[in-house]
């Protein structure tokens, strides 16, 4: 295996573990939605694009892929405001919708999207996240399908970035604190 980038402290979730678990999640979703009609997958840009691409290709049920993009201001503060930058292309009022996120950190993004999409009266609404940080300081938002619980560290790879770097690594790695504390 090639050497770790000097920004990275360690690999938290190896590529093989991610790929195996994505298959497990896709299998569970395929079972849960069998005979229910197409599932409307909503990927949250940009972080979820790799996870969604792999997840969707492992589904054995009909599905539609769409994306939303949101922007948060004051993310680290209590008053963080979320704003829609890119919306869905179609109404979802008769759809089984699953929001696909890369990470639930404070939970503000997923909580906002959940409430907002729920108000559009989908037939059903669930959430799927690749990783979730510890819940102590997190908004209470349901995560129906979860890849991995991770510690409260900065993670990159498999869609996750630090200042737009390391997003396309095939594994999830912990960033060295010295990189973001500079
Ligand atoms: C990241 C990530 C989630 C969100 C989670 O997005 O992709 O959407 O933060 O954080 P929260 O639970 O504290 O709301 P970011 O705004 O960094 O944009 P990106 O996906 O384009 O990197």
PDB file of C-alpha atoms and ligand atoms in Angstrom:
ATOM      1  CA  UNK A   1       0.000   0.000   0.000  1.00  0.00           C
ATOM      2  CA  UNK A   2       1.247   3.491  -0.808  1.00  0.00           C
ATOM      3  CA  UNK A   3       2.292   5.768   2.031  1.00  0.00           C
ATOM      4  CA  UNK A   4      -0.287   7.942   3.777  1.00  0.00           C
ATOM      5  CA  UNK A   5      -0.400  11.588   2.764  1.00  0.00           C
ATOM      6  CA  UNK A   6       1.415  13.661   5.430  1.00  0.00           C
ATOM      7  CA  UNK A   7      -1.874  15.466   6.283  1.00  0.00           C
ATOM      8  CA  UNK A   8      -3.371  12.170   7.488  1.00  0.00           C
ATOM      9  CA  UNK A   9      -3.003  10.621  10.947  1.00  0.00           C
ATOM     10  CA  UNK A  10      -4.434   7.169  10.204  1.00  0.00           C
ATOM     11  CA  UNK A  11      -6.968   5.273   8.139  1.00  0.00           C
ATOM     12  CA  UNK A  12     -10.219   5.010  10.100  1.00  0.00           C
ATOM     13  CA  UNK A  13     -12.226   2.901   7.654  1.00  0.00           C
ATOM     14  CA  UNK A  14     -10.344   0.960   4.943  1.00  0.00           C
ATOM     15  CA  UNK A  15     -11.618   0.787   1.370  1.00  0.00           C
ATOM     16  CA  UNK A  16     -12.610  -2.892   1.590  1.00  0.00           C
ATOM     17  CA  UNK A  17     -14.640  -2.263   4.758  1.00  0.00           C
ATOM     18  CA  UNK A  18     -16.480   0.650   3.139  1.00  0.00           C
ATOM     19  CA  UNK A  19     -17.263  -1.331  -0.005  1.00  0.00           C
ATOM     20  CA  UNK A  20     -18.493  -4.337   1.988  1.00  0.00           C
ATOM     21  CA  UNK A  21     -20.721  -2.175   4.169  1.00  0.00           C
ATOM     22  CA  UNK A  22     -22.140  -0.209   1.236  1.00  0.00           C
ATOM     23  CA  UNK A  23     -23.277  -3.562  -0.175  1.00  0.00           C
ATOM     24  CA  UNK A  24     -24.912  -4.436   3.171  1.00  0.00           C
ATOM     25  CA  UNK A  25     -26.752  -1.087   3.267  1.00  0.00           C
ATOM     26  CA  UNK A  26     -27.882  -1.460  -0.342  1.00  0.00           C
ATOM     27  CA  UNK A  27     -29.118  -4.977   0.384  1.00  0.00           C
ATOM     28  CA  UNK A  28     -31.093  -3.769   3.416  1.00  0.00           C
ATOM     29  CA  UNK A  29     -32.635  -0.882   1.450  1.00  0.00           C
ATOM     30  CA  UNK A  30     -33.468  -3.225  -1.432  1.00  0.00           C
ATOM     31  CA  UNK A  31     -35.271  -5.558   0.999  1.00  0.00           C
ATOM     32  CA  UNK A  32     -37.108  -2.738   2.785  1.00  0.00           C
ATOM     33  CA  UNK A  33     -38.407  -1.182  -0.437  1.00  0.00           C
ATOM     34  CA  UNK A  34     -39.072  -4.340  -2.446  1.00  0.00           C
ATOM     35  CA  UNK A  35     -42.439  -4.056  -4.238  1.00  0.00           C
ATOM     36  CA  UNK A  36     -42.904  -0.433  -3.120  1.00  0.00           C
ATOM     37  CA  UNK A  37     -42.046   1.200  -6.418  1.00  0.00           C
ATOM     38  CA  UNK A  38     -39.003   3.307  -7.210  1.00  0.00           C
ATOM     39  CA  UNK A  39     -36.946   4.887  -4.461  1.00  0.00           C
ATOM     40  CA  UNK A  40     -36.046   8.550  -4.906  1.00  0.00           C
ATOM     41  CA  UNK A  41     -32.453   8.966  -3.698  1.00  0.00           C
ATOM     42  CA  UNK A  42     -31.485  12.513  -2.743  1.00  0.00           C
ATOM     43  CA  UNK A  43     -27.713  12.948  -2.577  1.00  0.00           C
ATOM     44  CA  UNK A  44     -26.413  15.943  -0.645  1.00  0.00           C
ATOM     45  CA  UNK A  45     -23.654  17.601  -2.649  1.00  0.00           C
ATOM     46  CA  UNK A  46     -20.870  17.617  -2.671  1.00  0.00           C
ATOM     47  CA  UNK A  47     -19.781  15.111  -0.050  1.00  0.00           C
ATOM     48  CA  UNK A  48     -22.292  12.350  -0.797  1.00  0.00           C
ATOM     49  CA  UNK A  49     -21.569  11.917  -4.499  1.00  0.00           C
ATOM     50  CA  UNK A  50     -19.168   8.980  -4.151  1.00  0.00           C
ATOM     51  CA  UNK A  51     -21.190   7.151  -1.491  1.00  0.00           C
ATOM     52  CA  UNK A  52     -24.398   7.656  -3.471  1.00  0.00           C
ATOM     53  CA  UNK A  53     -22.800   6.428  -6.697  1.00  0.00           C
ATOM     54  CA  UNK A  54     -21.618   3.201  -5.065  1.00  0.00           C
ATOM     55  CA  UNK A  55     -24.797   2.687  -3.022  1.00  0.00           C
ATOM     56  CA  UNK A  56     -27.133   3.233  -5.970  1.00  0.00           C
ATOM     57  CA  UNK A  57     -25.204   0.804  -8.157  1.00  0.00           C
ATOM     58  CA  UNK A  58     -25.612  -1.941  -5.534  1.00  0.00           C
ATOM     59  CA  UNK A  59     -29.403  -1.515  -5.244  1.00  0.00           C
ATOM     60  CA  UNK A  60     -31.501  -4.250  -6.794  1.00  0.00           C
ATOM     61  CA  UNK A  61     -34.717  -2.190  -6.782  1.00  0.00           C
ATOM     62  CA  UNK A  62     -35.804   0.582  -9.177  1.00  0.00           C
ATOM     63  CA  UNK A  63     -34.435   3.955  -8.135  1.00  0.00           C
ATOM     64  CA  UNK A  64     -34.049   7.551  -9.249  1.00  0.00           C
ATOM     65  CA  UNK A  65     -31.005   9.663  -8.383  1.00  0.00           C
ATOM     66  CA  UNK A  66     -31.271  13.381  -7.718  1.00  0.00           C
ATOM     67  CA  UNK A  67     -29.173  15.898  -5.809  1.00  0.00           C
ATOM     68  CA  UNK A  68     -29.496  18.866  -3.515  1.00  0.00           C
ATOM     69  CA  UNK A  69     -26.856  21.296  -2.438  1.00  0.00           C
ATOM     70  CA  UNK A  70     -27.050  23.388   0.688  1.00  0.00           C
ATOM     71  CA  UNK A  71     -24.788  25.943   2.208  1.00  0.00           C
ATOM     72  CA  UNK A  72     -24.402  26.554   5.936  1.00  0.00           C
ATOM     73  CA  UNK A  73     -23.395  29.772   7.568  1.00  0.00           C
ATOM     74  CA  UNK A  74     -21.947  29.845  11.067  1.00  0.00           C
ATOM     75  CA  UNK A  75     -21.672  26.074  11.003  1.00  0.00           C
ATOM     76  CA  UNK A  76     -19.848  25.824  14.296  1.00  0.00           C
ATOM     77  CA  UNK A  77     -22.292  28.118  16.058  1.00  0.00           C
ATOM     78  CA  UNK A  78     -25.738  27.502  17.460  1.00  0.00           C
ATOM     79  CA  UNK A  79     -27.200  29.954  14.974  1.00  0.00           C
ATOM     80  CA  UNK A  80     -25.957  28.074  11.873  1.00  0.00           C
ATOM     81  CA  UNK A  81     -28.365  28.802   9.033  1.00  0.00           C
ATOM     82  CA  UNK A  82     -28.832  26.396   6.142  1.00  0.00           C
ATOM     83  CA  UNK A  83     -29.795  27.665   2.690  1.00  0.00           C
ATOM     84  CA  UNK A  84     -30.692  25.708  -0.473  1.00  0.00           C
ATOM     85  CA  UNK A  85     -28.236  26.260  -3.310  1.00  0.00           C
ATOM     86  CA  UNK A  86     -29.548  23.529  -5.634  1.00  0.00           C
ATOM     87  CA  UNK A  87     -33.005  22.011  -5.331  1.00  0.00           C
ATOM     88  CA  UNK A  88     -34.552  18.770  -6.588  1.00  0.00           C
ATOM     89  CA  UNK A  89     -35.700  18.632 -10.205  1.00  0.00           C
ATOM     90  CA  UNK A  90     -39.095  17.093  -9.464  1.00  0.00           C
ATOM     91  CA  UNK A  91     -41.849  17.199  -6.842  1.00  0.00           C
ATOM     92  CA  UNK A  92     -41.621  14.291  -4.378  1.00  0.00           C
ATOM     93  CA  UNK A  93     -45.201  14.177  -3.118  1.00  0.00           C
ATOM     94  CA  UNK A  94     -45.774  10.592  -4.290  1.00  0.00           C
ATOM     95  CA  UNK A  95     -42.244   9.264  -3.834  1.00  0.00           C
ATOM     96  CA  UNK A  96     -40.405   7.060  -1.353  1.00  0.00           C
ATOM     97  CA  UNK A  97     -37.498   9.383  -0.583  1.00  0.00           C
ATOM     98  CA  UNK A  98     -34.145   8.565   1.027  1.00  0.00           C
ATOM     99  CA  UNK A  99     -31.755  11.410   1.831  1.00  0.00           C
ATOM    100  CA  UNK A 100     -28.170  10.223   1.319  1.00  0.00           C
ATOM    101  CA  UNK A 101     -25.542  12.137   3.325  1.00  0.00           C
ATOM    102  CA  UNK A 102     -21.836  11.564   3.729  1.00  0.00           C
ATOM    103  CA  UNK A 103     -21.551  12.731   7.337  1.00  0.00           C
ATOM    104  CA  UNK A 104     -23.797  13.710  10.229  1.00  0.00           C
ATOM    105  CA  UNK A 105     -21.675  16.049  12.332  1.00  0.00           C
ATOM    106  CA  UNK A 106     -23.757  18.704  14.132  1.00  0.00           C
ATOM    107  CA  UNK A 107     -26.798  17.255  12.356  1.00  0.00           C
ATOM    108  CA  UNK A 108     -27.894  20.693  11.135  1.00  0.00           C
ATOM    109  CA  UNK A 109     -27.765  19.838   7.444  1.00  0.00           C
ATOM    110  CA  UNK A 110     -29.656  16.566   7.726  1.00  0.00           C
ATOM    111  CA  UNK A 111     -32.147  18.001  10.200  1.00  0.00           C
ATOM    112  CA  UNK A 112     -32.894  20.935   7.910  1.00  0.00           C
ATOM    113  CA  UNK A 113     -33.253  18.740   4.834  1.00  0.00           C
ATOM    114  CA  UNK A 114     -35.422  16.216   6.673  1.00  0.00           C
ATOM    115  CA  UNK A 115     -37.864  18.870   7.878  1.00  0.00           C
ATOM    116  CA  UNK A 116     -37.913  20.633   4.532  1.00  0.00           C
ATOM    117  CA  UNK A 117     -38.455  17.488   2.439  1.00  0.00           C
ATOM    118  CA  UNK A 118     -41.042  16.163   4.909  1.00  0.00           C
ATOM    119  CA  UNK A 119     -43.076  19.326   4.294  1.00  0.00           C
ATOM    120  CA  UNK A 120     -43.286  18.335   0.598  1.00  0.00           C
ATOM    121  CA  UNK A 121     -45.376  15.296   1.614  1.00  0.00           C
ATOM    122  CA  UNK A 122     -43.386  12.365   0.231  1.00  0.00           C
ATOM    123  CA  UNK A 123     -45.018   8.947   0.585  1.00  0.00           C
ATOM    124  CA  UNK A 124     -42.170   8.096   2.954  1.00  0.00           C
ATOM    125  CA  UNK A 125     -38.925   9.739   4.038  1.00  0.00           C
ATOM    126  CA  UNK A 126     -35.823   8.051   5.431  1.00  0.00           C
ATOM    127  CA  UNK A 127     -32.182   8.973   5.815  1.00  0.00           C
ATOM    128  CA  UNK A 128     -28.942   7.183   5.028  1.00  0.00           C
ATOM    129  CA  UNK A 129     -25.530   8.416   6.169  1.00  0.00           C
ATOM    130  CA  UNK A 130     -22.067   7.040   5.552  1.00  0.00           C
ATOM    131  CA  UNK A 131     -20.678   8.193   8.906  1.00  0.00           C
ATOM    132  CA  UNK A 132     -22.063   9.727  12.081  1.00  0.00           C
ATOM    133  CA  UNK A 133     -20.126  11.516  14.794  1.00  0.00           C
ATOM    134  CA  UNK A 134     -20.946  11.057  18.505  1.00  0.00           C
ATOM    135  CA  UNK A 135     -24.486  12.147  19.311  1.00  0.00           C
ATOM    136  CA  UNK A 136     -23.896  14.229  22.470  1.00  0.00           C
ATOM    137  CA  UNK A 137     -23.881  17.618  20.768  1.00  0.00           C
ATOM    138  CA  UNK A 138     -25.847  16.538  17.702  1.00  0.00           C
ATOM    139  CA  UNK A 139     -29.340  17.623  16.727  1.00  0.00           C
ATOM    140  CA  UNK A 140     -31.847  14.822  17.137  1.00  0.00           C
ATOM    141  CA  UNK A 141     -32.392  13.621  13.586  1.00  0.00           C
ATOM    142  CA  UNK A 142     -33.235  10.051  12.543  1.00  0.00           C
ATOM    143  CA  UNK A 143     -30.514   8.120  10.715  1.00  0.00           C
ATOM    144  CA  UNK A 144     -32.286   5.044   9.360  1.00  0.00           C
ATOM    145  CA  UNK A 145     -29.334   3.536   7.506  1.00  0.00           C
ATOM    146  CA  UNK A 146     -25.837   4.151   8.863  1.00  0.00           C
ATOM    147  CA  UNK A 147     -22.465   3.069   7.553  1.00  0.00           C
ATOM    148  CA  UNK A 148     -20.140   3.793  10.470  1.00  0.00           C
ATOM    149  CA  UNK A 149     -20.052   5.582  13.801  1.00  0.00           C
ATOM    150  CA  UNK A 150     -16.813   7.552  14.040  1.00  0.00           C
ATOM    151  CA  UNK A 151     -15.063   9.489  16.814  1.00  0.00           C
ATOM    152  CA  UNK A 152     -15.186  13.285  16.975  1.00  0.00           C
ATOM    153  CA  UNK A 153     -12.208  13.874  14.693  1.00  0.00           C
ATOM    154  CA  UNK A 154     -11.892  15.551  11.283  1.00  0.00           C
ATOM    155  CA  UNK A 155     -12.298  12.899   8.612  1.00  0.00           C
ATOM    156  CA  UNK A 156     -11.557  12.982   4.900  1.00  0.00           C
ATOM    157  CA  UNK A 157     -11.885  10.653   1.938  1.00  0.00           C
ATOM    158  CA  UNK A 158     -14.699   8.801   0.156  1.00  0.00           C
ATOM    159  CA  UNK A 159     -16.411  12.154  -0.486  1.00  0.00           C
ATOM    160  CA  UNK A 160     -15.356  13.952   2.679  1.00  0.00           C
ATOM    161  CA  UNK A 161     -12.953  16.853   2.341  1.00  0.00           C
ATOM    162  CA  UNK A 162     -10.783  19.323   4.145  1.00  0.00           C
ATOM    163  CA  UNK A 163     -10.729  22.617   2.205  1.00  0.00           C
ATOM    164  CA  UNK A 164     -11.627  20.591  -0.923  1.00  0.00           C
ATOM    165  CA  UNK A 165      -8.655  18.262  -0.450  1.00  0.00           C
ATOM    166  CA  UNK A 166      -8.566  14.477  -0.016  1.00  0.00           C
ATOM    167  CA  UNK A 167     -12.194  14.037  -1.185  1.00  0.00           C
ATOM    168  CA  UNK A 168     -11.479  11.213  -3.631  1.00  0.00           C
ATOM    169  CA  UNK A 169      -9.396   8.958  -1.405  1.00  0.00           C
ATOM    170  CA  UNK A 170     -10.908   5.446  -1.485  1.00  0.00           C
ATOM    171  CA  UNK A 171     -10.838   5.174   2.334  1.00  0.00           C
ATOM    172  CA  UNK A 172     -11.905   7.349   5.277  1.00  0.00           C
ATOM    173  CA  UNK A 173      -8.955   8.825   7.149  1.00  0.00           C
ATOM    174  CA  UNK A 174      -8.409  11.015  10.177  1.00  0.00           C
ATOM    175  CA  UNK A 175      -6.816  14.369   9.458  1.00  0.00           C
ATOM    176  CA  UNK A 176      -3.924  15.446  11.662  1.00  0.00           C
ATOM    177  CA  UNK A 177      -5.112  18.245  14.006  1.00  0.00           C
ATOM    178  CA  UNK A 178      -2.005  20.235  13.032  1.00  0.00           C
ATOM    179  CA  UNK A 179      -3.482  20.600   9.513  1.00  0.00           C
ATOM    180  CA  UNK A 180      -6.682  22.376  10.580  1.00  0.00           C
ATOM    181  CA  UNK A 181      -5.286  24.074  13.676  1.00  0.00           C
ATOM    182  CA  UNK A 182      -2.742  25.991  11.582  1.00  0.00           C
TER     183      UNK A 182
HETATM  184  C1  LIG B   1     -20.607  18.614   5.030  1.00  0.00           C
HETATM  185  C2  LIG B   1     -21.175  17.249   4.757  1.00  0.00           C
HETATM  186  C3  LIG B   1     -22.596  17.338   5.251  1.00  0.00           C
HETATM  187  C4  LIG B   1     -22.512  18.383   6.355  1.00  0.00           C
HETATM  188  C5  LIG B   1     -22.626  17.735   7.692  1.00  0.00           C
HETATM  189  O1  LIG B   1     -20.921  19.449   3.986  1.00  0.00           O
HETATM  190  O2  LIG B   1     -21.100  16.930   3.388  1.00  0.00           O
HETATM  191  O3  LIG B   1     -23.476  17.749   4.236  1.00  0.00           O
HETATM  192  O4  LIG B   1     -21.242  19.030   6.224  1.00  0.00           O
HETATM  193  O5  LIG B   1     -22.400  18.659   8.736  1.00  0.00           O
HETATM  194  P1  LIG B   1     -23.485  18.993   9.835  1.00  0.00           P
HETATM  195  O6  LIG B   1     -24.057  17.693  10.328  1.00  0.00           O
HETATM  196  O7  LIG B   1     -22.688  19.723  10.884  1.00  0.00           O
HETATM  197  O8  LIG B   1     -24.541  19.867   9.204  1.00  0.00           O
HETATM  198  P2  LIG B   1     -20.104  20.777   3.616  1.00  0.00           P
HETATM  199  O9  LIG B   1     -20.945  21.966   3.987  1.00  0.00           O
HETATM  200  O10 LIG B   1     -18.725  20.713   4.199  1.00  0.00           O
HETATM  201  O11 LIG B   1     -20.064  20.753   2.053  1.00  0.00           O
HETATM  202  P3  LIG B   1     -19.446  19.663   1.035  1.00  0.00           P
HETATM  203  O12 LIG B   1     -20.274  18.412   1.173  1.00  0.00           O
HETATM  204  O13 LIG B   1     -19.612  20.304  -0.293  1.00  0.00           O
HETATM  205  O14 LIG B   1     -18.006  19.427   1.422  1.00  0.00           O
END
